[in-house]
XYZ file of C-alpha atoms in Angstrom:
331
model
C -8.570 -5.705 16.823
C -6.443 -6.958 19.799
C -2.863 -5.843 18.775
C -1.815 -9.953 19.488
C -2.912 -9.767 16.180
C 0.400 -8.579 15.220
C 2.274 -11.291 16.340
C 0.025 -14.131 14.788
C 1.900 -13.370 11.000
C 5.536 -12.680 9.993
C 6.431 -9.947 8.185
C 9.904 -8.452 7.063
C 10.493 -4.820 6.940
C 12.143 -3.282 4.408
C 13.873 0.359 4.024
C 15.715 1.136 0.528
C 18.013 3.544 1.834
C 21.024 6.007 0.675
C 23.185 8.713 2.346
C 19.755 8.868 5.475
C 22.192 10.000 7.826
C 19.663 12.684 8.797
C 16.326 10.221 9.112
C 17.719 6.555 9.355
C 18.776 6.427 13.156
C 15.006 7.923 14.313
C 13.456 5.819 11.920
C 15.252 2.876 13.591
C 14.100 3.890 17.047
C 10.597 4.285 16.023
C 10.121 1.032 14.313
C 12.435 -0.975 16.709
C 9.574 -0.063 19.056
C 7.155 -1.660 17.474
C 9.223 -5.033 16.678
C 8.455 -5.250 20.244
C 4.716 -5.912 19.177
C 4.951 -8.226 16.023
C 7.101 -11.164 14.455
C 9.331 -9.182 12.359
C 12.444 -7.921 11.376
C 14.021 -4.782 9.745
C 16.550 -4.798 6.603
C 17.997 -1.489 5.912
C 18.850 -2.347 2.382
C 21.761 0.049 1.597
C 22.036 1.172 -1.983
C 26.400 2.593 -1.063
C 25.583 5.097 1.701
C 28.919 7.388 1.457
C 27.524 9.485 4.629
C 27.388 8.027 8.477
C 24.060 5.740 7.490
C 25.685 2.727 7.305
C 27.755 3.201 10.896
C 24.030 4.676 12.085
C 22.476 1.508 11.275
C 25.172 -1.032 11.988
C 25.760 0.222 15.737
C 21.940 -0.227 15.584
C 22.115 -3.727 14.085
C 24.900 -4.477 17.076
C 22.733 -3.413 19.667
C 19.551 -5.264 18.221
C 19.294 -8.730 16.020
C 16.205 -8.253 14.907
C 17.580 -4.920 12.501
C 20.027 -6.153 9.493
C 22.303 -4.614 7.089
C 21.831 -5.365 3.251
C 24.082 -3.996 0.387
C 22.276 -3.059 -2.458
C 24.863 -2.670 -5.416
C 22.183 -1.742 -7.908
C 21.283 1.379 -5.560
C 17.648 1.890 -6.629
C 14.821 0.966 -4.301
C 13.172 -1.174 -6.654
C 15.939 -3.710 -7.086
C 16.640 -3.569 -2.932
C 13.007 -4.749 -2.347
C 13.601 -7.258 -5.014
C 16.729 -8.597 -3.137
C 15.496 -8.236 0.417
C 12.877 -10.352 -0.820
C 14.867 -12.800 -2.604
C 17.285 -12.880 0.489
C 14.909 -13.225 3.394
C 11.285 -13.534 2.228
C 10.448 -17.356 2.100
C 10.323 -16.974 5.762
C 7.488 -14.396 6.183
C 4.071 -13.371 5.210
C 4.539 -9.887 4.462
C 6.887 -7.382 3.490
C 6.312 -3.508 4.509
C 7.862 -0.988 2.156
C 9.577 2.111 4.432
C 10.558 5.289 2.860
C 14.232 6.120 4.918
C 12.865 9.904 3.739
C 9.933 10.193 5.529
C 8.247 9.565 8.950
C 5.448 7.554 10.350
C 2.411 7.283 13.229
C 4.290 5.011 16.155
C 1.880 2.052 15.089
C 1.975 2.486 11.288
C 3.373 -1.130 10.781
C 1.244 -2.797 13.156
C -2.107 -1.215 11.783
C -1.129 -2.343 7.822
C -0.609 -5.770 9.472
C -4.569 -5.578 11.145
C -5.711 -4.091 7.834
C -4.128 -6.795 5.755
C -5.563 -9.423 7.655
C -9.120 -7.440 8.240
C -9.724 -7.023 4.549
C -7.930 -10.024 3.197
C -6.053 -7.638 0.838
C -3.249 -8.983 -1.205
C -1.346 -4.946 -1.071
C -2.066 -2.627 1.455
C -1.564 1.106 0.430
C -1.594 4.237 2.271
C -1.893 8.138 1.521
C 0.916 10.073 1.779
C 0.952 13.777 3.332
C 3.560 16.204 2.751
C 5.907 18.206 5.422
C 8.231 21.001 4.644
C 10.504 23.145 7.163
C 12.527 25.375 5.075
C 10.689 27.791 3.076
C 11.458 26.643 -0.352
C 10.310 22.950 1.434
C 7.183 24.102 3.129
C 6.046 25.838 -0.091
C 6.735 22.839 -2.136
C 5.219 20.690 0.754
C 2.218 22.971 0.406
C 1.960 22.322 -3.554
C 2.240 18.465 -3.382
C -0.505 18.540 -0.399
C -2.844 20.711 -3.254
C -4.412 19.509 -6.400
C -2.447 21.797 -8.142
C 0.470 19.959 -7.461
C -1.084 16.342 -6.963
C -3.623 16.388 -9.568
C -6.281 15.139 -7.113
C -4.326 11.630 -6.702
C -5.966 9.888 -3.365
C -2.849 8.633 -2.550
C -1.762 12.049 -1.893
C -5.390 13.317 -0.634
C -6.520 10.546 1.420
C -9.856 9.076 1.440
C -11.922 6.642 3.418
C -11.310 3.142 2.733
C -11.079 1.535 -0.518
C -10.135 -0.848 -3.165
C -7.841 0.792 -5.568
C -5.845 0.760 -8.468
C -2.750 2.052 -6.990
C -1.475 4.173 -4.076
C 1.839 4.548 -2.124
C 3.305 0.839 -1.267
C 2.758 0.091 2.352
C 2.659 -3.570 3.167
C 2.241 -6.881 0.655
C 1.934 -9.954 0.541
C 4.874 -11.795 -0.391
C 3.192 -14.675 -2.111
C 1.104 -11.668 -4.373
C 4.380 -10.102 -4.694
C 6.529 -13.446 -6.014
C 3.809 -14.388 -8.411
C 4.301 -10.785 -10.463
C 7.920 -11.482 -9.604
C 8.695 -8.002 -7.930
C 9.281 -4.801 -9.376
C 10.416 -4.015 -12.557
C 14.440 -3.318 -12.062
C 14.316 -1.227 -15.024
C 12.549 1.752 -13.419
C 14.184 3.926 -11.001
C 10.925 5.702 -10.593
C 7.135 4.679 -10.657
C 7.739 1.095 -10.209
C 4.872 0.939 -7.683
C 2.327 2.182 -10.045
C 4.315 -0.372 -12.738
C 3.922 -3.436 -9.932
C 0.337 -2.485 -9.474
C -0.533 -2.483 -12.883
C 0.092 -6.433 -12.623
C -1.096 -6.944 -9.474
C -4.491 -5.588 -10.478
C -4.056 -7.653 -14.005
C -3.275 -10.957 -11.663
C -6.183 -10.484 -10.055
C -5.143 -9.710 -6.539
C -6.821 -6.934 -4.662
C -5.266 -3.544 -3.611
C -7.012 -1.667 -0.086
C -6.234 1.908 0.770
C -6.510 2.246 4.272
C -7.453 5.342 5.755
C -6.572 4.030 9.048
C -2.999 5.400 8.731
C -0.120 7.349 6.727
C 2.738 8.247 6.119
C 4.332 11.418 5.840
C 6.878 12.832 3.249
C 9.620 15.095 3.095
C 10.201 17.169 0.036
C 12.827 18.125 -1.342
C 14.440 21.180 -0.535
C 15.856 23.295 -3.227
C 14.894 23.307 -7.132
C 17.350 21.527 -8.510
C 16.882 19.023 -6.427
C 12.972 18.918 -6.946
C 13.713 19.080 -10.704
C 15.851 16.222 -11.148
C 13.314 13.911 -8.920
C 10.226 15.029 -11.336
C 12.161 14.435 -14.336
C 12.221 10.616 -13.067
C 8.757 10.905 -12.155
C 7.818 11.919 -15.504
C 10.106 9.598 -17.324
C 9.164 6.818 -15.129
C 5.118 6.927 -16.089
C 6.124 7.087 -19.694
C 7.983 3.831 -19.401
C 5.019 2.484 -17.365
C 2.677 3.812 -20.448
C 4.924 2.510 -23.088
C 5.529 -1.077 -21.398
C 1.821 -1.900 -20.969
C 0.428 0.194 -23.448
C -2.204 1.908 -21.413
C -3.437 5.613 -21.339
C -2.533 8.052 -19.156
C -5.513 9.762 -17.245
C -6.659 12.796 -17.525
C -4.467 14.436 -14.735
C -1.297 13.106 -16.100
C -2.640 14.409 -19.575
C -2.679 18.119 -18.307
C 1.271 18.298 -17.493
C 2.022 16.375 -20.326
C 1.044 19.441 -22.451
C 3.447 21.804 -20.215
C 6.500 21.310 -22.680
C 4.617 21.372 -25.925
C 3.239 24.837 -24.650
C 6.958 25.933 -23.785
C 8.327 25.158 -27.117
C 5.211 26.688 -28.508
C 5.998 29.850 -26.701
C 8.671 30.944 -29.203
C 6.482 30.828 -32.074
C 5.537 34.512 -31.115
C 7.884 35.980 -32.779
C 5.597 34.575 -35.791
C 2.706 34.932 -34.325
C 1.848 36.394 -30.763
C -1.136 34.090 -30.038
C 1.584 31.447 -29.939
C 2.361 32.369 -26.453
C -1.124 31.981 -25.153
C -1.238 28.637 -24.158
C 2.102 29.174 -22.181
C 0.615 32.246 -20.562
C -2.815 30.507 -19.561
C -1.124 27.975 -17.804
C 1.105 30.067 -15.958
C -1.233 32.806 -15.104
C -3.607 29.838 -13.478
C -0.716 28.204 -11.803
C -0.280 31.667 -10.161
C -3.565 32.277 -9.841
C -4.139 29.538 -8.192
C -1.563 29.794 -5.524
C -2.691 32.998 -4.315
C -6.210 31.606 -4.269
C -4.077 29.134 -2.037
C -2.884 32.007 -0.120
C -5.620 33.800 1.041
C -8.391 31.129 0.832
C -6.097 28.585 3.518
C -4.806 31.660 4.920
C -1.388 30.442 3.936
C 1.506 32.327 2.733
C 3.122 29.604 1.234
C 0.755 29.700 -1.515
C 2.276 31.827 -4.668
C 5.795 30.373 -3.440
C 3.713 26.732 -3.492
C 2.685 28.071 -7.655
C 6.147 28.075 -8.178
C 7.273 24.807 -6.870
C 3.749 23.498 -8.633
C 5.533 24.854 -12.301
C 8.329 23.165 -11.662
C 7.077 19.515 -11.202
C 4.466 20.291 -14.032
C 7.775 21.125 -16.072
C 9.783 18.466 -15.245
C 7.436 15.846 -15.505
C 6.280 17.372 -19.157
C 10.246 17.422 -19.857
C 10.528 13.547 -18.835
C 7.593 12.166 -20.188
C 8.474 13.591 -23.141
C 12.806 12.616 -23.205
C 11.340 9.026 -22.481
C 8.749 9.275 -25.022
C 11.534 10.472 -27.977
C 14.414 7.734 -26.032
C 11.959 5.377 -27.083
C 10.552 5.921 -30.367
C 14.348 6.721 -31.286
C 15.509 2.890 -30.460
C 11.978 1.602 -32.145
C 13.926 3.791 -35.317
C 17.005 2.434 -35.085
């Protein structure tokens, strides 16, 4: 497909973004190349950078119309795509979702745009592929890239093209995206699994393109890590609770990491208390030396570490979610 293509819809990208110093100006540079290929425009919406993002992208913005700068007071991402939307969407076709912590294939944009208007698809959604350069980042990289730290998710793996139920938000179409009315402002984390749950309920169709990806980086030390998996976990609970759904069978695995913990001290009742605990550490372990020497990467017991951490976390916010909840359906 000729890449004239591009030029034949609108479409408005959009980058929730805060304290990027690091990522935003490159990121600029790479899409502002291919703005030279479509009818579009960028809006870095800004949730109170308190780094040099905001002078990064307003010398950017001075030097090129087609970039703008958007405050976002409510910080999150889901509420700036909401108001990025709101502010500049009744004048294109599509919006494109772009990760300020990340980086992408110098025609990532244009290629959603051919597979949006190839398949007819309402959401187009890419997999997502992990990059680390520290240690502590390349192991955790190394994890999320494995099923023992994405479960198997195909948003994460990759697979040839499909429809799907969800997968990491690329580009949509506006008109699919104002009849759901957005995302969900009340979730700081899974709100593209939450918007995709109505999409799919609205009957509009979801493609996962395996013609392109983005890639991801990690976080970089375990606090860090921690504190993003705790959202993660508290975020699918909210999901769960909102539209009363199940969660599969991978998410039902870490959701039994906690339970195990706290089950852990009943050894000094019983010592087959601790089992449970032990099993899944040992295979965590296990696993990432199995990691190690069948990839031939050395990452890989480092990578069972960062793995026990986001099973952890996400066990530990599931769970505070779970209680937060059931303790205001109490009261």
């Amino acid at each position: 497909m000729k890449s004239d293509v591009c030029k034949s819809v609108s479409s408005l990208i959009i980058i929730p973004c805060l304290n990027e110093e690091k990522h935003i100006g490159a990121l600029l540079d790479k899409l502002g190349a291919e703005l030279d290929h479509m009818n579009a425009k960028i809006v870095v919406a800004d949730g109170g950078s308190r780094d040099a993002t905001r002078d990064i992208v307003a010398a950017r913005s001075a030097n090129d119309p087609r970039i703008l700068l958007l405050d976002n007071p409510r910080r999150i991402q889901s509420a700036a795509i909401n108001l990025a939307v709101a502010t500049f969407g009744r004048d294109y076709e599509y919006l494109i979702r772009i990760d300020a912590h990340g980086d992408y294939p110098d025609d990532y944009c244009r290629q959603l745009v051919r597979e949006a208007i190839r398949t007819q698809a309402d959401s187009v959604v890419v997999a997502m592929e992990t990059v680390g350069f520290g240690i502590f980042q390349k192991a955790t990289a190394f994890a999320q890239n494995s099923k023992l730290g994405n479960g198997g998710s195909k948003h994460r793996q990759g697979a040839k093209g499909h429809w799907a139920d969800h997968g990491h938000h690329a580009l949509m179409r506006i008109a699919a995206y104002d009849a759901v009315r957005g995302y969900d402002e009340t979730f700081s984390h899974n709100e593209d699994a939450e918007l995709d749950y109505r999409l799919k309920k609205a009957g509009f169709g979801i493609w996962m393109t395996d013609k392109t990806r983005m890639i991801y980086y990690p976080r970089s030390s375990i606090a860090t890590l921690f504190r993003q998996y705790i959202g993660y976990g508290r975020g699918r609970a909210k999901n769960i609770l909102k539209h009363r759904s199940m969660p599969s069978v991978r998410q039902m695995l870490p959701l039994l990491v906690v339970p195990v913990f706290i089950g852990a001290f009943l050894a000094v009742l019983n010592w087959a208390a601790v089992i449970p605990f032990s099993l899944w550490a040992v295979a965590c372990v296990g696993y990432g030396f199995w990691m190690a020497v069948g990839q031939r990467n050395p990452y890989g017991p480092l990578a069972a570490v960062s793995a026990m951490i986001m099973h952890f976390a996400w066990s530990a916010g599931f769970w505070m979610e779970l209680l937060k909840f059931r303790g205001r359906k109490a009261s």
